[in-house]
Amino acid sequence: MKLRTRILALMLCVSVLLSLCGCLPIPIVQDALDELREEPQTAQEQTQAEPEEEIETLAGDGYFEPLARDERSYDEMQLGEITCEAYAPYCEAITRAAEENSQEAFHRACFEAEQMLVKIDTAASLLALESDRDATDEALAERALRQTQAYYDAADLYHQTLHEVSEGEHSRLLSREFETWQVEIFKSYDQESSQESMDLSAQESELVRQYAALSAQEELDVDAAADVYLELVKVRSQMAELAGSASYADYAYSAFYSRDYTPADAQKIWQTAKEDFAPLLTKYSDTLSQALSDSGISSTGGITGQNVIDALLYGTARMSPEVREAAEYLVEHSLYDISYSEKKLPTGYTSYLYSFDVPFIFNCPYDSYADYTDMFHEFGHWLAGYYHGSDALYGVIDYDLSELQSQGMEVMFLQFYEDLFGDDAEILRAQTLLNLVYSVVTGAMYDEFQQRIYAESDLTKDRLLDIYREVYASYGFEPYDGYEYEWTEVIHNFQQPLYYISYAVSAIPALELYARSTESPNDAMDTYLRVASMSDEDYFLTDALRETGLTNSMKSPIGDVIARELEESGAFDIS
């Protein structure tokens, strides 16, 4: 179990993008989904059309504790902008209650202040979603950025207010209202360093906004993106220095991701990625690419959002009653946006809308087979959020566990590929598995790249590109014209630095889960649901691996075993 003393990071952050599926940059499209495309039906239409038939599932229920949910749909979730000025009266109420030495009034004031803070956070998430739908709209981006800053300012005012209470004559009110670790946070608040931290966060947010605007263009200006990145490195290095960390990598691993391993520990994954998984990419990527080309799968398949939703409902209905319930709630309440638009930010993620206590899926589709796997991936995040909820103010996500829940969901869908993709199932299953291998390799590669970048004392653009060339080659990738700028296309490098290792450490047990599924689909589903049933705000990935018997690749040399099992099972063989 996580210790609650590790909750500092979230007070500095608004909703974080959870995932961008690590997929091979190969355009893959499924042309043969005639049954799904000819007469798409929603779950509700299917229920009305004919009596519901009993569907055999791979697992039963009892894995999750149900949460109370209302029937509000996404289009009813409107908050607009909420300023920090509107928040000030809530903190003034805390101060008055403390001066009156009234525990009841203090409790009520703190509760209302926290609820309003959560509302400001949710408003920022909603505006970020709106902005991501049209990343070319600078006014919309400014509005979202302004709301994010309002959250930072309000959170700071909240901490400042409770810090003042902790130094006053009625400080005992705090110990009766909050846990000891929370009181320590309020006592340790320092206004000067907090203001400096907020200033750096504002600079960081503006630079990330600039990158988002660049990435929304028809063609990314890679030189301009590299310039933005250099500025981000400077700002983030200052953040680490302010926090007293030896390096930004140490700071990010601890403060943002709360990992139970260090940047130095992650080098074990770099090694297994290079030695065990990179050779699989070298051996099978070209063969699979040719098979895809020969199969007639084109890049213009006409895949619709309804096709993707139908596939999601088909597979989840056959997993377990609880998984089916979550999928149907997602669809019935329109808690997703997977529609196509040239203006959309080219990414996919799951956000949590705290005031409404529901997750939301955002994805920019490409009219390719990846639209399906991206949705399956994000639904893994959504399923966990649906059953576990999330703590806006004090919850810290273990992204490694979260990514196993999402990449594991991709694996769970593989057994339905014949039903979903017909004759192309074999090729597309191989592609999905190779994408997971790619996640291991690129997850390690971008972690090594960024650790080296942030360790440079005087980084220049030439040195930045040289480091990428060196790291890229060490993972067995072949150079091509312009490859040294490939990293600028990866949004995580800008928005979520040092995140990518989470894909690597979670894809390895996801591939191990696939090996289990080939022996017993029911046992594999049971293992997956036990992983999904562990809240990523309460458990580490290492907890989930230990309790389900999956291997901890940080401690055991499992990479070569998994790579061998994949080959021996014929996972990448195309007939």
CSV table of N, CA and C in Angstrom, one decimal, residues 315-404:
chain,number,residue,atom,x,y,z
A,315,GLY,N,-16.6,-6.7,-26.8
A,315,GLY,CA,-15.6,-7.3,-26.0
A,315,GLY,C,-15.9,-7.3,-24.5
A,316,THR,N,-16.3,-6.1,-24.0
A,316,THR,CA,-16.5,-6.0,-22.6
A,316,THR,C,-17.6,-6.8,-22.1
A,317,ALA,N,-18.6,-7.0,-22.9
A,317,ALA,CA,-19.8,-7.8,-22.5
A,317,ALA,C,-19.4,-9.3,-22.3
A,318,ARG,N,-18.2,-9.7,-22.9
A,318,ARG,CA,-17.7,-11.1,-22.8
A,318,ARG,C,-16.6,-11.2,-21.7
A,319,MET,N,-16.2,-10.1,-21.1
A,319,MET,CA,-15.2,-10.2,-20.1
A,319,MET,C,-15.8,-10.5,-18.7
A,320,SER,N,-16.6,-9.6,-18.2
A,320,SER,CA,-17.3,-9.9,-16.9
A,320,SER,C,-18.5,-8.9,-16.8
A,321,PRO,N,-19.4,-9.2,-15.9
A,321,PRO,CA,-20.6,-8.3,-15.7
A,321,PRO,C,-20.2,-6.9,-15.3
A,322,GLU,N,-19.1,-6.8,-14.5
A,322,GLU,CA,-18.7,-5.5,-14.0
A,322,GLU,C,-18.0,-4.7,-15.1
A,323,VAL,N,-17.3,-5.3,-15.9
A,323,VAL,CA,-16.6,-4.6,-17.0
A,323,VAL,C,-17.7,-4.2,-18.0
A,324,ARG,N,-18.7,-5.0,-18.2
A,324,ARG,CA,-19.8,-4.6,-19.1
A,324,ARG,C,-20.5,-3.4,-18.6
A,325,GLU,N,-20.8,-3.4,-17.3
A,325,GLU,CA,-21.5,-2.3,-16.7
A,325,GLU,C,-20.8,-1.0,-16.9
A,326,ALA,N,-19.5,-1.0,-16.7
A,326,ALA,CA,-18.7,0.2,-16.8
A,326,ALA,C,-18.7,0.7,-18.3
A,327,ALA,N,-18.6,-0.2,-19.2
A,327,ALA,CA,-18.6,0.2,-20.6
A,327,ALA,C,-20.0,0.8,-21.0
A,328,GLU,N,-21.1,0.2,-20.6
A,328,GLU,CA,-22.4,0.7,-20.9
A,328,GLU,C,-22.6,2.0,-20.3
A,329,TYR,N,-22.1,2.2,-19.1
A,329,TYR,CA,-22.3,3.5,-18.4
A,329,TYR,C,-21.5,4.6,-19.2
A,330,LEU,N,-20.3,4.3,-19.6
A,330,LEU,CA,-19.5,5.2,-20.5
A,330,LEU,C,-20.3,5.6,-21.7
A,331,VAL,N,-20.9,4.7,-22.4
A,331,VAL,CA,-21.5,5.0,-23.7
A,331,VAL,C,-22.9,5.7,-23.4
A,332,GLU,N,-23.6,5.2,-22.5
A,332,GLU,CA,-25.0,5.8,-22.2
A,332,GLU,C,-24.9,7.3,-21.7
A,333,HIS,N,-23.8,7.6,-21.1
A,333,HIS,CA,-23.6,9.0,-20.6
A,333,HIS,C,-22.6,9.8,-21.4
A,334,SER,N,-22.3,9.3,-22.6
A,334,SER,CA,-21.4,10.1,-23.5
A,334,SER,C,-20.2,10.6,-22.9
A,335,LEU,N,-19.5,9.8,-22.1
A,335,LEU,CA,-18.3,10.2,-21.4
A,335,LEU,C,-17.0,9.9,-22.2
A,336,TYR,N,-17.1,10.3,-23.5
A,336,TYR,CA,-16.0,10.1,-24.4
A,336,TYR,C,-16.1,11.1,-25.5
A,337,ASP,N,-15.0,11.4,-26.2
A,337,ASP,CA,-14.9,12.1,-27.4
A,337,ASP,C,-13.9,11.4,-28.3
A,338,ILE,N,-14.3,10.6,-29.2
A,338,ILE,CA,-13.4,10.0,-30.2
A,338,ILE,C,-13.7,10.4,-31.6
A,339,SER,N,-14.4,11.5,-31.8
A,339,SER,CA,-14.8,12.0,-33.1
A,339,SER,C,-13.5,12.6,-33.8
A,340,TYR,N,-13.6,12.6,-35.1
A,340,TYR,CA,-12.5,13.1,-35.9
A,340,TYR,C,-12.6,14.6,-36.1
A,341,SER,N,-11.4,15.3,-36.0
A,341,SER,CA,-11.4,16.7,-36.4
A,341,SER,C,-9.9,17.0,-36.7
A,342,GLU,N,-9.7,17.7,-37.8
A,342,GLU,CA,-8.3,18.1,-38.1
A,342,GLU,C,-7.7,19.1,-37.1
A,343,LYS,N,-8.6,19.7,-36.3
A,343,LYS,CA,-8.2,20.7,-35.3
A,343,LYS,C,-7.9,20.1,-34.0
A,344,LYS,N,-8.2,18.8,-33.8
A,344,LYS,CA,-8.0,18.2,-32.5
A,344,LYS,C,-6.5,18.0,-32.2
A,345,LEU,N,-6.2,18.1,-30.9
A,345,LEU,CA,-4.8,17.8,-30.4
A,345,LEU,C,-4.6,16.4,-30.7
A,346,PRO,N,-3.5,16.0,-31.4
A,346,PRO,CA,-3.2,14.6,-31.8
A,346,PRO,C,-2.7,13.8,-30.6
A,347,THR,N,-3.6,13.4,-29.7
A,347,THR,CA,-3.3,12.6,-28.6
A,347,THR,C,-4.5,11.9,-28.1
A,348,GLY,N,-4.3,11.0,-27.1
A,348,GLY,CA,-5.4,10.3,-26.4
A,348,GLY,C,-5.1,10.3,-24.9
A,349,TYR,N,-6.1,10.4,-24.1
A,349,TYR,CA,-5.9,10.4,-22.7
A,349,TYR,C,-7.2,10.2,-22.0
A,350,THR,N,-7.1,9.8,-20.7
A,350,THR,CA,-8.3,9.7,-19.8
A,350,THR,C,-8.2,10.7,-18.7
A,351,SER,N,-9.2,11.6,-18.6
A,351,SER,CA,-9.2,12.7,-17.6
A,351,SER,C,-10.2,12.3,-16.5
A,352,TYR,N,-10.0,12.8,-15.3
A,352,TYR,CA,-11.0,12.6,-14.3
A,352,TYR,C,-11.7,13.9,-13.9
A,353,LEU,N,-13.0,13.9,-14.0
A,353,LEU,CA,-13.8,15.1,-13.8
A,353,LEU,C,-14.3,15.0,-12.3
A,354,TYR,N,-13.5,15.6,-11.4
A,354,TYR,CA,-13.7,15.3,-10.0
A,354,TYR,C,-15.0,15.8,-9.4
A,355,SER,N,-15.5,16.9,-9.8
A,355,SER,CA,-16.8,17.4,-9.3
A,355,SER,C,-18.0,16.5,-9.6
A,356,PHE,N,-17.8,15.8,-10.7
A,356,PHE,CA,-18.9,14.9,-11.2
A,356,PHE,C,-18.5,13.4,-10.9
A,357,ASP,N,-17.3,13.2,-10.4
A,357,ASP,CA,-16.8,11.9,-10.0
A,357,ASP,C,-16.9,10.9,-11.1
A,358,VAL,N,-16.5,11.2,-12.3
A,358,VAL,CA,-16.4,10.3,-13.4
A,358,VAL,C,-15.2,10.6,-14.3
A,359,PRO,N,-14.6,9.5,-14.9
A,359,PRO,CA,-13.6,9.7,-15.9
A,359,PRO,C,-14.1,10.1,-17.2
A,360,PHE,N,-13.3,10.6,-18.1
A,360,PHE,CA,-13.7,11.0,-19.5
A,360,PHE,C,-12.6,10.6,-20.4
A,361,ILE,N,-12.9,10.0,-21.6
A,361,ILE,CA,-11.9,9.6,-22.6
A,361,ILE,C,-11.9,10.6,-23.7
A,362,PHE,N,-10.7,11.0,-24.0
A,362,PHE,CA,-10.5,11.9,-25.2
A,362,PHE,C,-9.5,11.2,-26.1
A,363,ASN,N,-9.8,11.1,-27.4
A,363,ASN,CA,-8.9,10.6,-28.4
A,363,ASN,C,-9.0,11.2,-29.7
A,364,CYS,N,-7.9,11.5,-30.4
A,364,CYS,CA,-7.9,12.0,-31.8
A,364,CYS,C,-7.7,10.8,-32.7
A,365,PRO,N,-8.7,10.3,-33.4
A,365,PRO,CA,-8.6,9.1,-34.2
A,365,PRO,C,-7.8,9.4,-35.5
A,366,TYR,N,-7.4,8.3,-36.1
A,366,TYR,CA,-6.6,8.4,-37.4
A,366,TYR,C,-7.2,7.6,-38.5
A,367,ASP,N,-8.5,7.1,-38.3
A,367,ASP,CA,-9.1,6.3,-39.3
A,367,ASP,C,-8.3,5.0,-39.6
A,368,SER,N,-7.8,4.4,-38.5
A,368,SER,CA,-7.0,3.2,-38.7
A,368,SER,C,-7.3,2.2,-37.6
A,369,TYR,N,-6.7,1.1,-37.7
A,369,TYR,CA,-6.9,0.0,-36.7
A,369,TYR,C,-6.6,0.5,-35.3
A,370,ALA,N,-5.6,1.5,-35.2
A,370,ALA,CA,-5.2,2.0,-33.9
A,370,ALA,C,-6.3,2.7,-33.2
A,371,ASP,N,-7.3,3.1,-33.9
A,371,ASP,CA,-8.5,3.8,-33.3
A,371,ASP,C,-9.1,2.8,-32.3
A,372,TYR,N,-9.1,1.5,-32.7
A,372,TYR,CA,-9.7,0.5,-31.8
A,372,TYR,C,-8.8,0.3,-30.6
A,373,THR,N,-7.5,0.0,-30.8
A,373,THR,CA,-6.6,-0.3,-29.7
A,373,THR,C,-6.4,0.9,-28.8
A,374,ASP,N,-6.5,2.1,-29.3
A,374,ASP,CA,-6.4,3.3,-28.5
A,374,ASP,C,-7.6,3.4,-27.5
A,375,MET,N,-8.8,3.0,-28.0
A,375,MET,CA,-10.0,3.0,-27.2
A,375,MET,C,-9.9,1.9,-26.2
A,376,PHE,N,-9.5,0.7,-26.6
A,376,PHE,CA,-9.3,-0.4,-25.6
A,376,PHE,C,-8.4,0.1,-24.5
A,377,HIS,N,-7.3,0.7,-24.9
A,377,HIS,CA,-6.3,1.2,-23.9
A,377,HIS,C,-6.9,2.2,-22.9
A,378,GLU,N,-7.5,3.2,-23.5
A,378,GLU,CA,-8.1,4.2,-22.6
A,378,GLU,C,-9.2,3.6,-21.7
A,379,PHE,N,-9.9,2.6,-22.3
A,379,PHE,CA,-11.0,2.1,-21.4
A,379,PHE,C,-10.4,1.4,-20.2
A,380,GLY,N,-9.2,0.8,-20.3
A,380,GLY,CA,-8.5,0.3,-19.1
A,380,GLY,C,-8.4,1.3,-18.0
A,381,HIS,N,-8.0,2.5,-18.4
A,381,HIS,CA,-7.9,3.6,-17.4
A,381,HIS,C,-9.3,3.9,-16.9
A,382,TRP,N,-10.3,4.0,-17.9
A,382,TRP,CA,-11.6,4.4,-17.5
A,382,TRP,C,-12.3,3.4,-16.5
A,383,LEU,N,-12.1,2.2,-16.8
A,383,LEU,CA,-12.6,1.1,-15.9
A,383,LEU,C,-12.1,1.3,-14.5
A,384,ALA,N,-10.8,1.5,-14.3
A,384,ALA,CA,-10.3,1.7,-13.0
A,384,ALA,C,-10.9,3.0,-12.3
A,385,GLY,N,-10.9,4.0,-13.1
A,385,GLY,CA,-11.5,5.3,-12.5
A,385,GLY,C,-13.0,5.1,-12.2
A,386,TYR,N,-13.7,4.4,-13.0
A,386,TYR,CA,-15.1,4.2,-12.8
A,386,TYR,C,-15.4,3.5,-11.4
A,387,TYR,N,-14.6,2.5,-11.1
A,387,TYR,CA,-14.8,1.8,-9.9
A,387,TYR,C,-14.1,2.3,-8.6
A,388,HIS,N,-13.0,3.0,-8.8
A,388,HIS,CA,-12.2,3.5,-7.7
A,388,HIS,C,-12.4,4.9,-7.4
A,389,GLY,N,-12.9,5.7,-8.4
A,389,GLY,CA,-12.9,7.1,-8.1
A,389,GLY,C,-11.5,7.7,-8.1
A,390,SER,N,-11.4,9.0,-7.6
A,390,SER,CA,-10.1,9.6,-7.5
A,390,SER,C,-10.2,10.8,-6.5
A,391,ASP,N,-9.1,11.0,-5.8
A,391,ASP,CA,-9.0,12.1,-4.8
A,391,ASP,C,-8.3,13.3,-5.5
A,392,ALA,N,-9.1,14.3,-5.7
A,392,ALA,CA,-8.5,15.5,-6.4
A,392,ALA,C,-7.4,16.2,-5.6
A,393,LEU,N,-7.5,16.2,-4.3
A,393,LEU,CA,-6.6,17.0,-3.6
A,393,LEU,C,-5.4,16.2,-3.0
A,394,TYR,N,-5.6,15.0,-2.7
A,394,TYR,CA,-4.6,14.2,-2.0
A,394,TYR,C,-4.2,12.9,-2.6
A,395,GLY,N,-4.8,12.6,-3.8
A,395,GLY,CA,-4.5,11.4,-4.4
A,395,GLY,C,-3.3,11.5,-5.4
A,396,VAL,N,-2.4,10.5,-5.3
A,396,VAL,CA,-1.3,10.5,-6.2
A,396,VAL,C,-1.3,9.2,-7.0
A,397,ILE,N,-1.4,9.2,-8.3
A,397,ILE,CA,-1.5,8.0,-9.1
A,397,ILE,C,-0.1,7.3,-9.3
A,398,ASP,N,-0.2,6.0,-9.2
A,398,ASP,CA,1.0,5.3,-9.6
A,398,ASP,C,0.8,4.9,-11.1
A,399,TYR,N,1.4,5.7,-12.0
A,399,TYR,CA,1.2,5.6,-13.4
A,399,TYR,C,1.6,4.2,-14.0
A,400,ASP,N,2.6,3.6,-13.3
A,400,ASP,CA,3.0,2.3,-13.8
A,400,ASP,C,1.9,1.3,-13.6
A,401,LEU,N,1.2,1.3,-12.5
A,401,LEU,CA,0.0,0.4,-12.3
A,401,LEU,C,-1.1,0.8,-13.3
A,402,SER,N,-1.3,2.1,-13.4
A,402,SER,CA,-2.4,2.6,-14.3
A,402,SER,C,-2.1,2.1,-15.7
A,403,GLU,N,-0.9,2.1,-16.2
A,403,GLU,CA,-0.6,1.7,-17.5
A,403,GLU,C,-0.7,0.2,-17.7
A,404,LEU,N,-0.5,-0.6,-16.7
A,404,LEU,CA,-0.7,-2.0,-16.8
A,404,LEU,C,-2.2,-2.3,-16.9
